Coordinates of N, CA and C in Angstrom, one line a residue:
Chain A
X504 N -7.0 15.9 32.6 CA -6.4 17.0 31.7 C -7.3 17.1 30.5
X505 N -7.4 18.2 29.8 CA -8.4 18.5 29.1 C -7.8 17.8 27.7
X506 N -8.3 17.5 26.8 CA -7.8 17.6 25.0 C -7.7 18.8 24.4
X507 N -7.4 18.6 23.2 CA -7.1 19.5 22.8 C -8.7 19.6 22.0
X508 N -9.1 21.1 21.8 CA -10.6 21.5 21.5 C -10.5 22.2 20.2
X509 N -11.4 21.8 19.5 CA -11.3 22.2 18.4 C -13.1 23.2 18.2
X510 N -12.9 24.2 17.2 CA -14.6 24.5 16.7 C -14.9 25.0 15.3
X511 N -15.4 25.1 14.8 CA -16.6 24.3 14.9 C -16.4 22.9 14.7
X512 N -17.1 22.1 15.0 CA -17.0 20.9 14.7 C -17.7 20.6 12.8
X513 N -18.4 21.5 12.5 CA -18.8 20.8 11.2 C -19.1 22.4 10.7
X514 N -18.7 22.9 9.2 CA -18.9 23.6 8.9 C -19.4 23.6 7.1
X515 N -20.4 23.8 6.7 CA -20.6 24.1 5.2 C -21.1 25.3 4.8
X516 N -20.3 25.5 3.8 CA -20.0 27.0 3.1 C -20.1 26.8 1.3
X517 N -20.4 27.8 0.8 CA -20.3 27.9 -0.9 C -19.1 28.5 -1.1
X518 N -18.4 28.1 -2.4 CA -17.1 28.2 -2.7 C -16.9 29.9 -2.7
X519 N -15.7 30.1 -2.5 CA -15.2 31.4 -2.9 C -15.7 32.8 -1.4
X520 N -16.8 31.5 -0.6 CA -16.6 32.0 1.0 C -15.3 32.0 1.6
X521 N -15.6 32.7 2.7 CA -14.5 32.3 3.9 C -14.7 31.6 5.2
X522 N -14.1 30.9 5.7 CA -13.8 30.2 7.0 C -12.6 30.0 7.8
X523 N -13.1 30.4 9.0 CA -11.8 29.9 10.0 C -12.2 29.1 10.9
X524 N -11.1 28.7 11.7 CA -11.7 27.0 12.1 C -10.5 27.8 13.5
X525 N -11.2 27.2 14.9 CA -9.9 27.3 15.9 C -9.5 26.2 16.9
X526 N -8.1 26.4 17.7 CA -8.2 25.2 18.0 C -7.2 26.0 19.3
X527 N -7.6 24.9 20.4 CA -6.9 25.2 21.7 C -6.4 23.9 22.3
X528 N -4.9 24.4 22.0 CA -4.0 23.0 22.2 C -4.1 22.5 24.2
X529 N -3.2 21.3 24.3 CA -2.9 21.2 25.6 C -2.4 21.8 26.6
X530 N -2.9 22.6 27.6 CA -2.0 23.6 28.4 C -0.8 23.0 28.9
X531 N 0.0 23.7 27.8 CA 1.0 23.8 28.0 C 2.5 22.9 27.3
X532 N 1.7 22.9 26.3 CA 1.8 22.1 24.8 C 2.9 23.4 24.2
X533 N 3.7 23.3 23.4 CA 4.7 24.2 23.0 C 4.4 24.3 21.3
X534 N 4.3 23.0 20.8 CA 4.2 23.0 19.8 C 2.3 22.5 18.6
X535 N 2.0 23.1 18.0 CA 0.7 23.0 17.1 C 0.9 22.6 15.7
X536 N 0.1 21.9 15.5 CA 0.1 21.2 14.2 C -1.5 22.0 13.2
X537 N -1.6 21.7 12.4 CA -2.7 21.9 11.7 C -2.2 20.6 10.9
X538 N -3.8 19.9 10.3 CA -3.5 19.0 9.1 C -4.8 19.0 8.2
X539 N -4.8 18.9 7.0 CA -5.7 18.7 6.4 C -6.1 17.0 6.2
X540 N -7.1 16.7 6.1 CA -7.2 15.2 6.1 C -8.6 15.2 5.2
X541 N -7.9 14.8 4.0 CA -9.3 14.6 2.7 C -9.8 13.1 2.7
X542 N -10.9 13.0 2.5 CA -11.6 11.8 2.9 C -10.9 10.5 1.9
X543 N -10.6 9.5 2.9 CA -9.5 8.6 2.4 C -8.4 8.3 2.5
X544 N -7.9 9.2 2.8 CA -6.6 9.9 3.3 C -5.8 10.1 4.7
X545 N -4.4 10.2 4.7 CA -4.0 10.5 5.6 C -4.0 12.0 5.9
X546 N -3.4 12.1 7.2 CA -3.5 13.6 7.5 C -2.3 14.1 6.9
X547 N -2.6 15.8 6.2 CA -1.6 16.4 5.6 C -1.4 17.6 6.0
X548 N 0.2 17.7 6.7 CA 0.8 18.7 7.6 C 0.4 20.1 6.9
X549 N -0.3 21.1 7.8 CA -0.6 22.9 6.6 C 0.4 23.3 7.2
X550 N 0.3 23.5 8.5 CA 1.8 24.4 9.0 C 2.1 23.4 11.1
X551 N 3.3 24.0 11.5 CA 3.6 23.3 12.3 C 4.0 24.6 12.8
X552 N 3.7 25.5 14.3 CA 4.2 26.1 15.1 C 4.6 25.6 16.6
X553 N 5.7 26.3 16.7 CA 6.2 26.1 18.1 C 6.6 27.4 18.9
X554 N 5.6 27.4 20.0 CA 5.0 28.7 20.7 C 4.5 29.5 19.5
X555 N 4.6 30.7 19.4 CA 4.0 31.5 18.1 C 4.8 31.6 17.1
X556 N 6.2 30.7 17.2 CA 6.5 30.9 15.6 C 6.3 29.6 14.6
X557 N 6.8 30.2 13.4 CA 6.6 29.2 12.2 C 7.6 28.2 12.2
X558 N 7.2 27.1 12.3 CA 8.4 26.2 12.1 C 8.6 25.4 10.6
X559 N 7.2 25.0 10.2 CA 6.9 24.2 8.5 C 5.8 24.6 8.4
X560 N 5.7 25.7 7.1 CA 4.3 26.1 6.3 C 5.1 25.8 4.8
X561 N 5.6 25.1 4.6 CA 5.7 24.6 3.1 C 4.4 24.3 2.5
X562 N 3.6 23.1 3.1 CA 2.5 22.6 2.3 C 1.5 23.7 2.9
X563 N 1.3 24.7 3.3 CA 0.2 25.8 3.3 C 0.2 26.8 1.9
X564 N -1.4 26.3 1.5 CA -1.8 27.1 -0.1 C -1.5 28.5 0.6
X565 N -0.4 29.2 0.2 CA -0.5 30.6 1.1 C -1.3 31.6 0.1
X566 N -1.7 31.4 -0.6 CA -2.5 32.5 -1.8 C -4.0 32.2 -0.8
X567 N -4.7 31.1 0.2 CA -5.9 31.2 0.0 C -5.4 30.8 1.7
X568 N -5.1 30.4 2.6 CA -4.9 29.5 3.6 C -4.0 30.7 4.7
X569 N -4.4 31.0 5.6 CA -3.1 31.8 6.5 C -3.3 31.1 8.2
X570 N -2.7 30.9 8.4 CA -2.8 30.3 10.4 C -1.9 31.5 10.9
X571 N -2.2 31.3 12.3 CA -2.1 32.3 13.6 C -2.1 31.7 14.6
X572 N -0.8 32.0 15.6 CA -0.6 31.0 17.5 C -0.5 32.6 17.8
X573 N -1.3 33.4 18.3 CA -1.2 34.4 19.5 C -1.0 34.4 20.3
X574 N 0.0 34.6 21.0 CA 0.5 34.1 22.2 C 0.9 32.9 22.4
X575 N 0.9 32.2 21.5 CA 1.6 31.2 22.0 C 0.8 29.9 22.4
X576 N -0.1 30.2 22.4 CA -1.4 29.1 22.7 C -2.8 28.9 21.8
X577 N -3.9 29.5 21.8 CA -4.7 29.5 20.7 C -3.9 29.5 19.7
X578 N -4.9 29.2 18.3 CA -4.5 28.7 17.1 C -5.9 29.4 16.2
X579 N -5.7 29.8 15.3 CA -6.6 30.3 14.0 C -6.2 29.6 13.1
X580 N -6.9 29.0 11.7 CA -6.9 28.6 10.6 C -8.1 29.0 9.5
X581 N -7.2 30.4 8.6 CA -8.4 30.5 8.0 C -8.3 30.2 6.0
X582 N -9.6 30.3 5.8 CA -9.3 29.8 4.1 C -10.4 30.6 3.4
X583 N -10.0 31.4 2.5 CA -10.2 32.5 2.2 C -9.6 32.9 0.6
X584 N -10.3 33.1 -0.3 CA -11.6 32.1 -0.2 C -11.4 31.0 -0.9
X585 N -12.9 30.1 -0.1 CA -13.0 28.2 -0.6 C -12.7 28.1 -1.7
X586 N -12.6 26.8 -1.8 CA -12.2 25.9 -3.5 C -12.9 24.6 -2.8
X587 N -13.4 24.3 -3.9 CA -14.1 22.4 -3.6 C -13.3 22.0 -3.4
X588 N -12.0 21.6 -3.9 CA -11.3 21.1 -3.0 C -10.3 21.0 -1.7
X589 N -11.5 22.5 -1.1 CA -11.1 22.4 0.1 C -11.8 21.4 1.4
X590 N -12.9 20.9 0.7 CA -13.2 20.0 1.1 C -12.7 19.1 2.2
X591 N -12.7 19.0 3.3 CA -11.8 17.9 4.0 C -11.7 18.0 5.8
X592 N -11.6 17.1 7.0 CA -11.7 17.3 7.9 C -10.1 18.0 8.3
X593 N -10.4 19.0 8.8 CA -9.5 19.8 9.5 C -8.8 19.6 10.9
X594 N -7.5 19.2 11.6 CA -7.2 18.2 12.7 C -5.7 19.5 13.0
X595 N -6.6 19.9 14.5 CA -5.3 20.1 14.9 C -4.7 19.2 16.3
X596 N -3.5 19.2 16.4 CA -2.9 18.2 17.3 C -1.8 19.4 18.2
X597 N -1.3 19.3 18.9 CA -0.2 19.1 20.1 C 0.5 18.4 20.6
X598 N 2.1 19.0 20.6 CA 2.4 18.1 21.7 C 3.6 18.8 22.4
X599 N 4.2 18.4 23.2 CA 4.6 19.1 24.5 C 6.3 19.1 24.3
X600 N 6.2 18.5 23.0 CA 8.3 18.5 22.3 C 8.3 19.3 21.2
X601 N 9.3 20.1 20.7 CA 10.0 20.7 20.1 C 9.3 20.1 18.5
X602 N 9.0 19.1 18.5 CA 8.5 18.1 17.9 C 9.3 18.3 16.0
X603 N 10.7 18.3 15.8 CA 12.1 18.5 15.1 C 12.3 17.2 15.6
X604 N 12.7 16.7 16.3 CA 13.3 15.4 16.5 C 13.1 14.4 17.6
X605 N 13.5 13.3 17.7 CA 13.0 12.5 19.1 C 11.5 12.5 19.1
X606 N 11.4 11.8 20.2 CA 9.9 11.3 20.4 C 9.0 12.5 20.7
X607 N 7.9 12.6 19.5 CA 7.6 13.2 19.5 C 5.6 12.8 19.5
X608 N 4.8 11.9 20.5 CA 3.4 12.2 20.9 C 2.7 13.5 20.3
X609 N 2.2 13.3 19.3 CA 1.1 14.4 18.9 C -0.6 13.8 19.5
X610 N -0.9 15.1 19.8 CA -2.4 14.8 20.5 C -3.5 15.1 19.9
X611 N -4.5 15.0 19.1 CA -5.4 15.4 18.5 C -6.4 15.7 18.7
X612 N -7.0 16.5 18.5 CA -8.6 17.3 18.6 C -9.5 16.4 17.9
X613 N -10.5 16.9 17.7 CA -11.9 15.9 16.8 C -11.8 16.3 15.4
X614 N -11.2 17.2 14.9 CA -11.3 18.0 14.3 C -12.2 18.5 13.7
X615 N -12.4 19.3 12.7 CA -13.7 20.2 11.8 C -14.0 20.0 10.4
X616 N -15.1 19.0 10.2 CA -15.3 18.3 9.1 C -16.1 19.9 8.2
X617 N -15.0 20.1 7.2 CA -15.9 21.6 6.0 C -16.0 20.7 4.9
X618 N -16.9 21.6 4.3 CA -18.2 20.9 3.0 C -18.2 22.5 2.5
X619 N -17.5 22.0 1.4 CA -17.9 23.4 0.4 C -18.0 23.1 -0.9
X620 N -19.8 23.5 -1.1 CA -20.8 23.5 -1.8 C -20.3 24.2 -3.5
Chain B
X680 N 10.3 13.2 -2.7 CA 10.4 13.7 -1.3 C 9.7 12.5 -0.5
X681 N 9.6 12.7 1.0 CA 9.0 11.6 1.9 C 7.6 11.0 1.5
X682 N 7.7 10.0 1.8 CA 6.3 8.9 1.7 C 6.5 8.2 2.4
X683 N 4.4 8.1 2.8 CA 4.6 6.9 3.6 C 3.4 5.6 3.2
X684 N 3.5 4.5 2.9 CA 2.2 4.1 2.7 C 1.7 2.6 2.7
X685 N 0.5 2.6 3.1 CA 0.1 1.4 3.1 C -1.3 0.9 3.0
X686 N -1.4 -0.5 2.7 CA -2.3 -1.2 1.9 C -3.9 -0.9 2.8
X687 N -4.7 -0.5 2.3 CA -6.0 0.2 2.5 C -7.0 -0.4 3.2
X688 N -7.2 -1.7 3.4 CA -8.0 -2.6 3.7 C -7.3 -3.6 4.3
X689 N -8.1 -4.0 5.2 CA -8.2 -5.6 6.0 C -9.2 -5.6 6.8
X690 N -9.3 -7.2 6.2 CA -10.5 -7.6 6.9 C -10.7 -9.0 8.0
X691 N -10.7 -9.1 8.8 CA -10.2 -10.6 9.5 C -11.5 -10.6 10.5
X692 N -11.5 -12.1 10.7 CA -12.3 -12.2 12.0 C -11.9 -12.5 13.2
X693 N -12.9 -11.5 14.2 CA -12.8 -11.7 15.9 C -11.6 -12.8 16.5
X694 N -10.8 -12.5 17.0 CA -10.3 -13.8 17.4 C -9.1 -14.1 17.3
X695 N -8.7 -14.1 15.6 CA -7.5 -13.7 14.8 C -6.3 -12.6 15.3
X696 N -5.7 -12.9 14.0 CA -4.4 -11.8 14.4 C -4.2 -10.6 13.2
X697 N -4.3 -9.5 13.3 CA -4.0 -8.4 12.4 C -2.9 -8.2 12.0
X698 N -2.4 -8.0 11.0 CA -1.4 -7.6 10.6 C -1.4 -6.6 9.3
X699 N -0.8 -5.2 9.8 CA -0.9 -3.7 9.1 C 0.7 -3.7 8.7
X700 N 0.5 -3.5 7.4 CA 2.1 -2.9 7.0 C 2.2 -1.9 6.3
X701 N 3.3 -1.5 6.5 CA 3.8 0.2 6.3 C 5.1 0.0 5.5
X702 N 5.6 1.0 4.5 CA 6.5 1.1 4.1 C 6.7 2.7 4.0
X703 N 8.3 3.2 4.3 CA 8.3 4.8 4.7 C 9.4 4.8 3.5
X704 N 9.8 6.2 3.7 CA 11.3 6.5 2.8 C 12.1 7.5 3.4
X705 N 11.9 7.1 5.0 CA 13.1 8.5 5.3 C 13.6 7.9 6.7
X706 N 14.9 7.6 6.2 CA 16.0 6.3 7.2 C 16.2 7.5 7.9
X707 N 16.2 8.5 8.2 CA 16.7 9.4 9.0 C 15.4 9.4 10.7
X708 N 14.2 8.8 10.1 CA 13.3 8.9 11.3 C 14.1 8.4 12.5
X709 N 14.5 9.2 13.9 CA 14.8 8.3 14.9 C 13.1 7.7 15.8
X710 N 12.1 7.8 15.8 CA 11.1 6.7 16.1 C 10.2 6.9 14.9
X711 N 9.1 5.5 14.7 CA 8.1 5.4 14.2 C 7.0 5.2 14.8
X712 N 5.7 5.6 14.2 CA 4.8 5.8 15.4 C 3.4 4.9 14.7
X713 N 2.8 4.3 15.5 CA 1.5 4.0 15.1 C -0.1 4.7 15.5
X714 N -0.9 5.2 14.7 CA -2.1 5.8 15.3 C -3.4 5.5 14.9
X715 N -4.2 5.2 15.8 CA -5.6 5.0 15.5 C -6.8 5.6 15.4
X716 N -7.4 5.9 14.6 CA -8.6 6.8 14.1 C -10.1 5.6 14.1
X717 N -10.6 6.2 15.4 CA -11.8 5.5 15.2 C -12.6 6.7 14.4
X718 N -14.3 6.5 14.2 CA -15.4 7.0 13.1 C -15.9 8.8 14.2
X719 N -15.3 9.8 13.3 CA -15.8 10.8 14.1 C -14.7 11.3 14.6
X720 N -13.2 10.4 15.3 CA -12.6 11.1 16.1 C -11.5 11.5 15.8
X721 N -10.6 12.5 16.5 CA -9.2 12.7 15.7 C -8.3 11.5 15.8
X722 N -7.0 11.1 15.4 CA -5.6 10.0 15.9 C -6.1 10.1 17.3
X723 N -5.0 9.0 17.8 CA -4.5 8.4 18.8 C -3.8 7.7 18.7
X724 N -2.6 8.1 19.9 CA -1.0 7.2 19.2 C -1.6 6.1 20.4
X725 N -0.8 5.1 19.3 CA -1.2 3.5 19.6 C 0.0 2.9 20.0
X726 N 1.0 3.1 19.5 CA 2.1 2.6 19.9 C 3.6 3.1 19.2
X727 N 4.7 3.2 19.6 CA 5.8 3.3 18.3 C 7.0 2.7 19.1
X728 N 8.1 3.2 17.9 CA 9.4 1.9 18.0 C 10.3 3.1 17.7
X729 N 11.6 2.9 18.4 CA 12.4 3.9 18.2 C 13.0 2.9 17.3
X730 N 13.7 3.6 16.3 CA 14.7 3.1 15.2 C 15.7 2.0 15.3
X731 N 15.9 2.2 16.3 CA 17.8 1.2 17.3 C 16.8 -0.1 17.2
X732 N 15.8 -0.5 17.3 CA 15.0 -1.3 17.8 C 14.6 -2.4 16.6
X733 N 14.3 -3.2 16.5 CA 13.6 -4.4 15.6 C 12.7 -4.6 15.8
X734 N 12.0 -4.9 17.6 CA 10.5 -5.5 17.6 C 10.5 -4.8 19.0
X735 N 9.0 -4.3 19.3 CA 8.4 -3.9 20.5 C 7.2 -4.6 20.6
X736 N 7.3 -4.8 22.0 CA 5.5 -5.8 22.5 C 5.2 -4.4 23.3
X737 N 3.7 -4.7 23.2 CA 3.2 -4.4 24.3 C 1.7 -4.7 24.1
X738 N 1.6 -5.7 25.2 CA 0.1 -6.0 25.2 C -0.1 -7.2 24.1
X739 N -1.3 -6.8 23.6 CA -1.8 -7.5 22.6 C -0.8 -6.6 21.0
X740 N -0.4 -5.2 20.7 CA 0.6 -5.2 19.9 C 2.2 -5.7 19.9
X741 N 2.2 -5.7 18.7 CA 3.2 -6.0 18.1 C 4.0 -5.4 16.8
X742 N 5.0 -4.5 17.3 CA 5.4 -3.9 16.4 C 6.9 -4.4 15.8
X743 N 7.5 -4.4 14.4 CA 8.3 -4.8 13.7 C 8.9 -3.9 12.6
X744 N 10.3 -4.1 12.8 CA 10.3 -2.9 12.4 C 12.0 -3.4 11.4
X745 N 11.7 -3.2 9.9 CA 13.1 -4.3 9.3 C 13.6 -2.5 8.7
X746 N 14.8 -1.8 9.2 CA 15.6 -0.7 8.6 C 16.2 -1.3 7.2
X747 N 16.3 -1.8 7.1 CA 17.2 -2.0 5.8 C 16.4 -2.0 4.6
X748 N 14.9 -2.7 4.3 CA 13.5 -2.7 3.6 C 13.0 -1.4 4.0
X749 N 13.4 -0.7 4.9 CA 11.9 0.3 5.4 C 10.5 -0.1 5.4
X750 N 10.6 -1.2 6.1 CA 9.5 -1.6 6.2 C 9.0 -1.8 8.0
X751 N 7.7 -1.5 8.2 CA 7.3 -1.0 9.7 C 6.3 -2.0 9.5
X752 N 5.4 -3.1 10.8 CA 4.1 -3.9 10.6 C 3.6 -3.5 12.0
X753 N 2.8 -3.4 12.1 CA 2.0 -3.7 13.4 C 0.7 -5.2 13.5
X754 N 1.3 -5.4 14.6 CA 0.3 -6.8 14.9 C -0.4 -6.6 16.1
X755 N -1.6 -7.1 15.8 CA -2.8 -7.1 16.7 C -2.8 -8.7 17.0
X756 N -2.8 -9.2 18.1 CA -3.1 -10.5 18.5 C -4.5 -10.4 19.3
X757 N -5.5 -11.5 19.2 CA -6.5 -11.9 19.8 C -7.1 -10.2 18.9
X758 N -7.2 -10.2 17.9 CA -8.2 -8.7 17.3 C -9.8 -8.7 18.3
X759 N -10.2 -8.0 18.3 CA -11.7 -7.7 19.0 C -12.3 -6.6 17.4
X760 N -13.8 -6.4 17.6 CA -14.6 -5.7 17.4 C -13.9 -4.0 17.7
X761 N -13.3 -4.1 18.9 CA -13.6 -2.4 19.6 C -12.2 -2.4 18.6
X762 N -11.3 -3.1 17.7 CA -10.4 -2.7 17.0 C -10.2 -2.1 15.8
X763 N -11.9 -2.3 15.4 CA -12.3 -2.0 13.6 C -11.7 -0.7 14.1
X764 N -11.3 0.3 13.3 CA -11.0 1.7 12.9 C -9.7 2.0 12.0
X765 N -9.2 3.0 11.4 CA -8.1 2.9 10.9 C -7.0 3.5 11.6
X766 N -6.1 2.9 11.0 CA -4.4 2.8 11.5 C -3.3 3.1 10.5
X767 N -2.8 4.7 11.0 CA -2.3 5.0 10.5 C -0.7 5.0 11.0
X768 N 0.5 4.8 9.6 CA 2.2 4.6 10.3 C 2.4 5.8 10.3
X769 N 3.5 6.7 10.5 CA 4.0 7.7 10.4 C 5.4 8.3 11.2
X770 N 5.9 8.9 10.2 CA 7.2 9.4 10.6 C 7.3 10.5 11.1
X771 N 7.3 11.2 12.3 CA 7.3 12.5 12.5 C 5.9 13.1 12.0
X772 N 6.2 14.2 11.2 CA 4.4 14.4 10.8 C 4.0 13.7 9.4
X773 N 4.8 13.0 9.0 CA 4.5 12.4 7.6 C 3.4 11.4 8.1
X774 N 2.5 10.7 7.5 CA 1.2 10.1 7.8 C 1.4 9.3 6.6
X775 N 0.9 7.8 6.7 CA 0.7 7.1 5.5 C -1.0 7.6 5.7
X776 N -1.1 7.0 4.3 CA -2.4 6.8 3.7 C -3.9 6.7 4.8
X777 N -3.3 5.0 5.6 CA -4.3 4.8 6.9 C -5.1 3.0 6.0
X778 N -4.9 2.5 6.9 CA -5.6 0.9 6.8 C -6.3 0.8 7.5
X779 N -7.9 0.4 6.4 CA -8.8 0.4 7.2 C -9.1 -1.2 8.1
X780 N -9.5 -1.5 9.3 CA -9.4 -2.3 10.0 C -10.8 -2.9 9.7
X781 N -11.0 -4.3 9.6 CA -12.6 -4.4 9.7 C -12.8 -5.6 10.6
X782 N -13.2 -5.8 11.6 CA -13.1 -6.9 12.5 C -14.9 -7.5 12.4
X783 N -14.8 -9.1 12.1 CA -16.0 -9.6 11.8 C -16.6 -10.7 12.8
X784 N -17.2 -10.5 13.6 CA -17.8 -11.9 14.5 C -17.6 -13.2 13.5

């Protein structure tokens, strides 16, 4: 069974650019995660969909930050435009529960380490 | 609001026993989870403990788990080399910090 795929794998940009980053969960995964993870740090939830809707975009900067599940499967994350401290590896995950309560296995990509200059 | 977190560093050698602790703040988690981040790659769940529970084995882990402290530990017995990476607790999507592992011949 495949992982979950993330791209680009490494991206640097100068501030006040834009970037999107994508990610293609497990077939057949219901629910997608995005996390920001600044060096040192743990990972920190941007938004959490299940199929294409929103379930938690509290911690998404929404003035600069927007995500997209199209159908229900692919995933977009874009940021628009940079800040230094946007700095940070980018991790999306899956997993195949409702992922609100009970056991909930999240799967993770490699994620997309951005560098902005 | 939620937190989760734990002490940054350890260092032990080959052979030994690891011991990672976690402290959370939200009694409402029904499991806790453990995951491990080697250099380069995304998590990997390592193991977890539903709530009802106090201690889970499996293997060479050992997980511990006191509800009334909120406190979560994970134990490595017999640590190896291929264990250096960090380990992160977490509740649902909340993530502690992450402890970094250092295993030394």
């Amino acid at each position: 069974e495949a992982g979950v795929a993330q791209s680009p794998r490494y991206k640097i940009i100068e501030k006040r650019q834009s970037v999107a980053f994508w990610c293609n969960p497990i077939s057949g995964h219901a629910t997608l995660y995005w996390y920001q993870q600044i060096l040192g740090q743990g990972p920190k939830l941007l938004i959490q969909f299940q199929n294409n809707g929103v379930v938690d975009d509290s911690q998404l900067p929404k003035d600069r930050f927007s995500a997209e599940r199209l159908k229900g499967v692919d995933s977009t994350l874009k940021i628009q435009p940079a800040k230094l401290e946007d700095s940070a590896v980018y991790l999306c995950a899956s997993s195949p529960t409702d992922g609100t309560s009970g056991y909930n296995e999240q799967f993770f990509g490699p994620g997309t380490r951005l560098t902005v200059l | 609001g939620e937190d989760v977190e734990q002490s940054l560093f350890l260092s032990v050698r080959e052979g030994d026993s690891s011991v990672i602790n976690c402290t959370y703040t939200d009694s409402s988690s029904t499991y806790l989870y453990w995951y491990k981040q080697e250099p380069g790659a995304g998590l990997q769940l390592l193991t977890y403990i539903f709530s009802n529970m106090d201690m889970k084995q499996d293997q060479r882990l050992t997980v511990l788990l006191n509800k009334k402290d909120k406190h979560l530990s994970l134990r490595i017995a017999d640590t190896q080399t291929g264990d250096s990476a960090i380990y992160f607790c977490a509740e649902l999507v909340i993530f502690g910090t992450g402890t970094r592992l250092q295993v030394f011949p």
